[in-house]
Amino acid sequence: MGNRRTAILSLVIMVASSMACSAPKPPAVPHVASQPTFVTEGPLTIARRRPTNSTGYSKAVNGNGYGSRGTAGNDYRFPAAIDPLVMPDVETEIWARVVWPVPFEGAHPLVVMMHGQHPTCGRGSNPRIDDNDDYAATGVCPNGYRQAMSYLGFEYIASRLASHGFVVVSINANRGVAIDDKPGTADALRMAARAKLILRHIEKLARWNAGDEPTPSELGIDLRGTIDFDHMGLVGHSRGAEASRIAYNEYKKSAAWKNRIGVPLSIRGIFEIAGTDYEQSLASDVAWVSLMPVCDGDIPPGFQMRTYGRHQASAQDKGLKGTLAIWGANHNFFNSEWHVSEIAGCLAAHGGGQIFDWELGGSPEQQLVAGVSAVAFMRANVDIKPDNGFNDMFDPTKPLPASIAKITRIDRNEFPAFDGSEIGKAEDSVSWERGKGGKIGGLSGVFSEFAPFSLTKIRYVRVRANMMTGNFFFSVVRADQTKSPSLNAKDFRPGRIVVDEGNTYEAIDFPADRLNPEGSESPVVKVKLVFDNSNAGEMFLYDITLGAGPP
């Protein structure tokens, strides 16, 4: 199991996956994910989370996540055409739904959304069976079929955000980019095309906002001066999630796109739902959260944890990173327009106690979790007057809003923005026997190459590990050479956080006041893990972080 390599301690989960598109019919038996392999790379880090200025997020994110404003919406649509910047050989469309707050006055933060890969034509109703892709290539569905309006499937997020003052644009990505995959071609999965389509829409919005082009009359509003491009967020589902990440990076590196769009963009947050990870990109220096359905029959949660792991490896990332693992949730029903589940049911290891019924064609419970979470994320990280207390939604030490906590089990991970603290190096695996101790990177479980920190300024020290067998004790040493009590890890293990079948890792929080009962101000200079108190054991160490604010 442990590869003895000195590498960044991020947990990367390699799993087999199908391509990200829904099945036309539910499978006859529940999907069983393949066994993941744990691989790690690079230095172990400690990062302090900046204190929050919360106004009480559990009250502000009320029962359903809606704000006090009314909302309205309409579509803009341009004729399909060859766009060399998006797809040079296939027609695509500029078509989207815009949802805005009422009254609509002043400049508003902007959120742009993109749905995932899905058949573009469906037949029947209740449920509609989407099993034809003719619209993607021709713009026409066969007789007896109608277009699957995937871009309307996140109206429940758009309307919630608009009720808090956001302008939300949900892109229809059916034409062109939804054509079947072309293995061996430069953009086989159309990920780059999706990202460029996002930027094309932003370019249009910027022109309408500046008055360089008239707002399309079918919207029924004038967008001049109504969008604050300094406060932007992206939301995506499945391939649309990864495309949002790629679009963010494409804009950052491309002078051509900056010139085309004209106005400087400040993309402050990316919220992914069941995101793919084919291109293995990062969302560096921007807030990023991944919502992961544990019972996903299309994209195993390990894919999304792999993305999170790479972000963990970037020790100096300036943006919060987090995940929410939603037990019993499937892939398709986060989109209310996708009526057939990609999976028939959940095994216990994949989040049994499912919160969807494929025969009913949807899951209001999943959508409530996504809607409330997206509101919290955007209000904390993207809003014109952000309240980062809403990031408590992603802090596993804080309670979830009662409206979603009662739905299902939700496991959370959070890696706060980097603030300068960094610890040396470690290897991926630790094994030990009584009397022989355990070693991490040859350091015998003692870490000292990091910026000293005071236990009076934090709430906890968190050790995240895949505990295979055995147990360990945790303690710290201060600059004045005094030692903390040695805390037994098993007394602080809160329950497992699922990654995939039979494999878990845990966040073990050691309270600062238990490590420092005397209230010493002397800073911590060593962190110590003692392994030989149990007969034998093995673990994969993931990372160590500090929880912000006074205990």
XYZ file of C-alpha atoms in Angstrom:
551
model
C 0.000 0.000 0.000
C 2.260 2.948 0.806
C 4.407 4.117 -2.053
C 7.558 5.521 -0.495
C 7.715 8.732 -2.419
C 8.308 12.245 -1.106
C 5.362 14.122 -2.470
C 2.572 16.565 -1.776
C 0.263 15.025 0.725
C -2.963 15.182 -1.163
C -5.239 12.232 -1.506
C -5.758 11.323 -5.133
C -8.331 8.717 -5.901
C -7.944 6.843 -9.135
C -11.207 5.249 -10.144
C -12.755 3.883 -13.272
C -15.550 6.059 -14.616
C -17.979 6.168 -17.449
C -18.278 9.299 -19.554
C -20.430 12.020 -18.057
C -23.820 11.619 -19.664
C -27.044 10.216 -18.346
C -28.320 6.777 -19.274
C -31.563 6.692 -21.221
C -32.978 4.007 -18.942
C -32.231 3.176 -15.322
C -29.887 0.212 -14.898
C -31.381 -3.043 -13.748
C -29.087 -3.299 -10.734
C -27.400 -0.706 -8.516
C -24.064 0.565 -9.745
C -21.046 -0.682 -7.797
C -17.982 1.553 -8.067
C -14.554 0.102 -8.627
C -12.056 -0.110 -5.795
C -10.026 3.127 -5.630
C -6.271 3.301 -5.357
C -4.789 5.878 -3.005
C -1.859 7.849 -4.368
C -0.192 10.891 -2.826
C 2.142 13.583 -4.043
C 4.131 16.608 -2.531
C 4.624 18.422 0.927
C 2.378 18.238 3.954
C 0.996 21.651 4.858
C -0.603 23.408 7.777
C -2.758 26.399 6.893
C -4.585 28.724 9.259
C -8.103 29.762 8.444
C -8.804 33.447 8.745
C -11.448 34.339 11.329
C -14.931 34.781 9.916
C -17.218 37.770 10.312
C -20.358 35.679 10.427
C -23.737 37.290 10.894
C -25.195 33.923 11.806
C -25.346 31.947 8.602
C -27.764 29.295 9.874
C -30.365 32.010 10.367
C -29.589 33.840 7.137
C -29.742 30.617 5.106
C -33.324 30.033 6.083
C -35.451 26.957 5.514
C -35.226 27.013 1.716
C -32.449 29.488 0.950
C -34.637 32.150 -0.689
C -34.078 35.846 -0.047
C -36.544 38.696 0.272
C -36.623 39.903 -3.341
C -38.897 38.850 -6.130
C -37.401 37.428 -9.320
C -38.091 37.442 -13.045
C -36.472 35.782 -16.034
C -36.383 35.343 -19.768
C -34.211 33.927 -22.550
C -31.925 35.450 -25.133
C -31.146 33.404 -28.237
C -29.164 33.954 -31.414
C -29.297 31.821 -34.569
C -26.935 28.864 -34.659
C -23.692 29.585 -36.483
C -20.109 28.456 -36.895
C -18.067 30.200 -34.221
C -14.354 29.568 -34.847
C -13.480 30.439 -31.269
C -15.835 27.786 -29.871
C -16.051 24.989 -32.461
C -14.659 25.744 -35.922
C -16.439 22.905 -37.703
C -19.831 22.637 -35.957
C -22.616 25.158 -35.418
C -23.208 26.329 -31.845
C -25.782 28.644 -30.289
C -25.715 31.635 -27.974
C -28.815 30.842 -25.934
C -29.379 31.296 -22.227
C -31.925 31.995 -19.511
C -31.350 35.166 -17.457
C -32.899 35.454 -13.997
C -32.737 38.781 -12.137
C -33.998 40.330 -8.890
C -37.098 42.512 -8.722
C -36.859 45.461 -8.362
C -33.914 45.570 -10.769
C -31.869 48.629 -9.877
C -28.129 49.310 -9.729
C -25.262 46.890 -10.400
C -25.516 43.254 -9.334
C -23.059 40.389 -8.871
C -23.127 37.896 -11.744
C -23.326 34.087 -11.685
C -22.963 32.091 -14.923
C -24.130 28.474 -14.970
C -23.619 25.530 -17.312
C -25.329 22.135 -17.325
C -23.684 18.796 -18.088
C -23.560 16.414 -21.041
C -26.959 14.838 -21.753
C -29.029 13.618 -24.724
C -30.539 16.676 -26.388
C -33.927 15.209 -27.418
C -36.551 13.385 -25.372
C -39.881 11.596 -25.818
C -42.931 11.160 -23.647
C -43.571 12.799 -20.303
C -43.627 12.032 -16.595
C -40.885 10.976 -17.022
C -39.537 12.221 -20.322
C -37.030 9.746 -21.774
C -34.040 11.572 -23.265
C -32.364 9.134 -25.653
C -31.633 11.028 -28.855
C -28.873 13.539 -29.752
C -30.072 14.883 -33.118
C -30.465 18.448 -31.842
C -26.765 18.655 -30.983
C -25.759 18.318 -34.641
C -28.803 19.579 -36.575
C -30.812 21.814 -34.259
C -33.887 19.638 -34.845
C -35.299 16.699 -32.870
C -36.985 13.718 -34.590
C -40.760 13.462 -34.876
C -42.267 12.657 -31.523
C -39.337 14.197 -29.673
C -38.714 17.624 -28.203
C -35.553 19.342 -27.032
C -34.354 18.448 -23.532
C -34.035 21.859 -21.897
C -31.129 21.008 -19.627
C -30.275 24.688 -19.129
C -33.555 25.189 -17.245
C -32.751 22.398 -14.809
C -31.051 24.714 -12.320
C -33.818 27.279 -12.069
C -34.054 26.335 -8.396
C -30.520 27.691 -7.864
C -30.942 30.685 -10.179
C -34.136 31.908 -8.519
C -32.653 31.560 -5.036
C -29.577 33.561 -6.010
C -31.636 36.212 -7.807
C -33.757 36.636 -4.680
C -30.526 37.685 -2.929
C -29.640 40.251 -5.600
C -27.618 38.224 -8.134
C -28.044 38.245 -11.902
C -27.886 34.605 -13.019
C -27.277 33.377 -16.572
C -27.861 29.681 -17.337
C -26.357 28.612 -20.674
C -27.984 26.190 -23.103
C -25.061 23.994 -24.212
C -27.076 21.534 -26.340
C -26.018 22.645 -29.807
C -22.607 21.561 -31.048
C -20.780 20.965 -27.774
C -23.155 18.109 -26.892
C -22.244 16.097 -30.003
C -20.941 12.612 -29.248
C -17.348 12.374 -28.029
C -14.660 12.111 -30.704
C -11.799 10.033 -29.256
C -8.413 10.933 -30.631
C -9.333 14.512 -31.545
C -7.868 17.603 -29.908
C -10.991 18.338 -27.851
C -12.493 14.851 -27.710
C -14.848 15.580 -24.805
C -15.685 19.146 -25.868
C -14.374 20.508 -22.569
C -12.482 23.394 -24.193
C -15.506 24.173 -26.379
C -17.760 24.342 -23.347
C -15.335 26.674 -21.574
C -15.111 28.968 -24.595
C -18.900 29.013 -24.890
C -19.028 30.293 -21.307
C -16.582 33.072 -22.206
C -18.597 33.931 -25.337
C -21.674 34.514 -23.183
C -19.683 36.649 -20.758
C -18.417 38.687 -23.725
C -22.005 39.330 -24.824
C -23.068 40.278 -21.315
C -20.167 42.717 -21.040
C -21.127 44.404 -24.320
C -24.760 44.752 -23.247
C -23.739 46.036 -19.832
C -21.450 48.664 -21.392
C -24.067 49.674 -23.960
C -21.760 48.699 -26.840
C -24.576 46.500 -28.162
C -28.277 46.716 -27.356
C -29.684 44.200 -24.902
C -31.775 41.628 -26.838
C -35.351 42.875 -26.782
C -36.749 39.442 -25.898
C -35.252 39.756 -22.419
C -37.642 42.600 -21.655
C -35.025 44.519 -19.626
C -32.053 46.768 -20.366
C -28.811 45.341 -18.970
C -26.808 48.566 -19.284
C -25.003 49.250 -16.015
C -26.684 46.367 -14.169
C -23.801 43.867 -13.835
C -20.790 44.152 -11.528
C -18.073 42.115 -13.254
C -15.828 42.584 -10.243
C -18.062 40.087 -8.404
C -18.562 36.998 -10.531
C -19.219 33.355 -9.773
C -19.507 30.203 -11.873
C -21.750 27.176 -11.268
C -21.619 23.937 -13.217
C -22.917 20.384 -13.153
C -20.974 17.365 -14.423
C -18.998 18.429 -17.517
C -20.396 21.923 -17.046
C -18.638 22.028 -13.673
C -15.257 21.166 -15.124
C -15.887 23.552 -18.029
C -16.398 26.363 -15.515
C -13.001 25.603 -14.001
C -11.401 25.535 -17.452
C -13.090 28.813 -18.452
C -11.678 30.463 -15.331
C -8.161 29.372 -16.278
C -8.610 30.239 -19.953
C -9.588 33.797 -19.044
C -6.681 34.159 -16.618
C -4.049 33.185 -19.190
C -5.567 34.604 -22.392
C -4.928 38.204 -23.371
C -7.186 37.632 -26.389
C -10.209 36.804 -24.229
C -9.479 39.721 -21.915
C -9.436 42.032 -24.931
C -12.621 40.550 -26.374
C -14.549 40.850 -23.131
C -13.236 44.358 -22.558
C -14.068 44.827 -18.906
C -11.806 43.155 -16.301
C -13.433 40.121 -14.690
C -12.977 39.093 -11.089
C -14.233 35.512 -10.829
C -14.373 35.000 -7.068
C -15.999 31.595 -6.714
C -16.688 28.314 -8.565
C -19.406 25.981 -7.259
C -19.298 22.509 -8.817
C -22.017 19.851 -8.649
C -20.950 16.270 -9.423
C -18.098 17.620 -11.503
C -15.958 15.657 -13.919
C -12.158 15.809 -13.844
C -11.024 14.681 -17.280
C -8.589 17.549 -17.878
C -7.398 17.607 -14.244
C -7.353 21.397 -14.033
C -7.253 23.554 -10.902
C -9.221 26.542 -9.648
C -6.225 28.239 -8.047
C -6.605 31.369 -5.908
C -10.397 31.377 -6.099
C -12.997 29.965 -3.718
C -14.024 26.500 -4.937
C -16.482 23.967 -3.512
C -17.529 20.614 -4.957
C -20.890 19.062 -4.086
C -20.476 15.286 -4.454
C -23.412 12.857 -4.677
C -22.229 9.677 -2.945
C -24.631 7.494 -4.940
C -23.416 8.841 -8.306
C -23.760 6.213 -11.022
C -21.966 8.380 -13.588
C -19.055 10.205 -11.924
C -17.715 8.389 -8.827
C -17.104 10.706 -5.861
C -13.439 9.793 -6.114
C -13.181 11.979 -9.226
C -14.279 15.018 -7.270
C -12.094 14.101 -4.299
C -9.184 13.850 -6.719
C -9.811 17.465 -7.736
C -9.978 18.494 -4.093
C -6.751 16.614 -3.414
C -4.882 18.533 -6.110
C -6.062 21.778 -4.583
C -4.799 20.569 -1.223
C -1.416 20.030 -2.834
C -1.217 23.696 -3.812
C 0.070 24.920 -0.465
C -0.120 28.630 -1.284
C -3.624 28.714 -2.754
C -5.425 31.911 -1.765
C -8.953 30.554 -2.094
C -11.051 28.401 0.200
C -11.528 24.836 -1.002
C -14.256 22.499 0.235
C -16.439 19.502 -0.501
C -19.887 18.303 0.540
C -20.524 14.572 0.157
C -24.302 14.070 -0.086
C -25.275 10.551 0.969
C -28.041 8.883 -1.005
C -27.929 11.463 -3.842
C -27.539 10.496 -7.499
C -25.963 12.340 -10.441
C -28.883 13.213 -12.689
C -31.483 14.599 -10.321
C -29.557 17.732 -9.456
C -30.855 18.817 -12.860
C -34.638 19.038 -12.604
C -34.950 18.562 -16.386
C -33.266 15.147 -16.308
C -36.107 12.778 -15.519
C -34.399 9.380 -15.513
C -31.833 8.324 -12.941
C -28.489 6.992 -14.135
C -28.588 4.490 -11.269
C -31.392 2.325 -9.927
C -30.448 2.406 -6.272
C -27.706 2.744 -3.667
C -25.689 0.153 -1.870
C -24.793 0.982 1.717
C -21.202 1.718 0.706
C -22.438 4.258 -1.859
C -24.775 6.172 0.388
C -27.636 3.744 0.967
C -30.773 5.405 2.219
C -31.155 7.115 -1.132
C -32.997 10.428 -1.372
C -34.224 9.921 -4.926
C -36.732 7.628 -6.602
C -35.964 7.002 -10.250
C -39.581 6.115 -10.946
C -40.687 9.587 -9.803
C -38.158 11.330 -12.025
C -36.515 13.745 -9.583
C -35.313 14.593 -6.109
C -36.508 17.806 -4.412
C -34.290 16.815 -1.478
C -31.107 16.881 -3.559
C -32.114 20.176 -5.090
C -32.770 21.743 -1.704
C -29.269 20.780 -0.529
C -27.709 22.190 -3.715
C -29.798 25.353 -3.628
C -29.065 26.218 -0.010
C -25.360 25.370 -0.419
C -24.977 27.475 -3.575
C -26.599 30.457 -1.863
C -24.238 30.179 1.114
C -21.202 29.857 -1.166
C -22.060 32.853 -3.356
C -23.016 35.092 -0.443
C -19.738 34.270 1.304
C -17.389 34.587 -1.651
C -18.966 36.438 -4.584
C -21.517 38.934 -3.274
C -20.734 42.659 -3.498
C -20.763 42.778 0.303
C -19.674 39.229 1.075
C -20.219 37.695 4.503
C -17.638 34.935 4.766
C -19.506 33.587 7.754
C -21.591 31.761 5.168
C -18.522 29.596 4.570
C -19.500 27.934 7.837
C -21.691 25.835 5.558
C -18.523 24.000 4.524
C -16.852 23.806 7.945
C -17.404 20.327 9.425
C -17.161 21.736 12.955
C -20.212 23.976 12.392
C -23.819 22.765 12.336
C -25.618 22.518 9.030
C -28.866 24.448 8.535
C -31.660 22.318 9.949
C -33.527 22.347 6.625
C -30.855 20.216 4.964
C -29.325 18.442 7.966
C -32.559 16.480 8.393
C -32.545 15.252 4.780
C -29.511 12.998 4.761
C -25.983 12.581 5.984
C -23.655 15.266 4.605
C -19.894 14.939 5.092
C -17.857 18.095 4.707
C -14.210 18.919 4.085
C -12.736 22.383 4.102
C -9.263 23.664 3.312
C -9.140 27.381 4.067
C -7.252 29.968 2.093
C -3.494 29.819 2.590
C -2.117 32.423 4.981
C 1.576 31.597 5.121
C 1.877 28.551 7.405
C 3.657 25.583 5.888
C 5.054 22.287 7.205
C 7.882 20.150 5.779
C 7.501 16.849 3.976
C 6.069 13.418 4.716
C 5.458 10.136 2.990
C 2.071 8.764 2.128
C 1.885 5.789 4.492
C 2.607 5.089 8.127
C 2.833 1.642 9.693
C 3.952 0.689 13.172
C 4.375 -2.009 15.786
C 4.440 -1.710 19.565
C 7.894 -0.712 20.737
C 9.125 0.055 17.215
C 7.309 3.307 16.676
C 6.170 4.740 13.359
C 7.848 6.979 10.844
C 6.500 9.594 8.459
C 9.114 10.562 5.923
C 11.809 9.482 8.347
C 10.657 12.060 10.905
C 9.181 9.597 13.432
C 5.937 11.528 13.389
C 7.451 14.845 14.545
C 6.897 17.946 12.385
C 8.729 21.175 13.118
C 9.303 23.018 9.824
C 6.371 25.400 9.944
C 5.586 28.907 11.154
C 4.928 28.741 14.928
C 1.318 29.311 15.960
C -0.468 30.045 19.216
C -3.053 27.628 20.583
C -4.892 30.606 22.068
C -5.661 31.899 18.558
C -7.242 28.770 17.071
C -10.089 26.356 17.816
C -8.513 23.026 16.928
C -5.701 21.202 15.175
C -7.165 18.859 12.572
C -5.455 15.674 11.423
C -7.001 14.084 8.343
C -6.029 10.500 7.671
C -7.190 7.231 6.229
C -7.120 5.103 9.390
C -6.624 1.562 8.180
C -5.904 -0.105 11.532
C -4.601 0.902 14.932
C -4.615 4.286 16.658
C -2.281 7.155 17.499
C -1.760 9.841 20.139
C -1.341 13.533 19.343
C 0.563 16.276 21.146
C 2.464 19.526 20.551
C 5.643 21.096 21.904
C 5.848 24.838 22.568
C 8.788 27.219 22.126
C 9.408 27.231 25.876
C 9.812 23.411 25.585
C 6.638 22.680 27.532
C 4.549 19.836 26.166
C 0.837 19.491 25.760
C -1.190 16.569 27.081
C -1.086 13.574 24.737
C -4.580 13.143 23.286
C -5.912 9.772 22.182
C -7.122 10.016 18.576
C -9.917 7.513 19.122
C -11.537 9.906 21.616
C -11.916 12.561 18.890
C -12.855 10.513 15.836
C -16.214 11.941 14.727
C -17.233 9.319 12.185
C -16.074 8.473 8.728
C -16.123 10.638 5.631
C -16.843 8.504 2.597
C -14.591 8.555 -0.431
C -15.629 5.355 -2.186
C -16.596 1.802 -1.402
C -14.694 0.466 1.600
C -12.239 3.369 1.723
C -12.588 6.362 4.012
C -10.596 9.080 5.620
C -11.463 11.055 8.716
C -11.087 14.561 10.078
C -9.889 14.210 13.668
C -10.113 17.533 15.501
C -7.976 17.977 18.603
C -9.424 20.969 20.545
C -6.924 23.718 21.226
C -8.114 24.104 24.803
C -7.466 20.390 25.453
C -3.939 20.763 24.083
C -3.424 23.950 26.090
C -5.444 23.705 29.332
C -3.171 26.192 31.080
C -3.700 28.853 28.397
C -0.007 29.249 27.548
C 0.862 31.948 25.024
C 4.099 30.207 24.032
C 3.809 29.293 20.326
C 3.750 25.720 19.078
C 6.977 24.709 17.336
C 6.499 20.928 16.999
C 3.558 18.653 16.218
C 3.936 15.044 17.314
C 2.090 11.858 16.375
C 2.913 8.790 18.507
C 2.032 5.463 16.939
C 3.402 2.693 19.153
C 0.740 2.846 21.878
C -1.217 0.185 19.995
C 0.051 -3.246 19.025
C 0.244 -2.436 15.342
C -1.375 -0.160 12.825
C -1.372 1.503 9.447
C -2.705 4.812 8.123
C -2.479 7.204 5.204
C -1.855 10.730 6.455
C -3.694 13.334 4.384
C -2.963 16.722 5.957
C -2.944 18.812 9.127
C -4.782 22.135 9.318
C -5.643 24.729 11.944
C -9.185 25.856 12.732
C -9.507 29.623 13.036
C -10.685 31.870 15.827
C -10.352 31.600 19.580
C -11.378 28.222 21.055
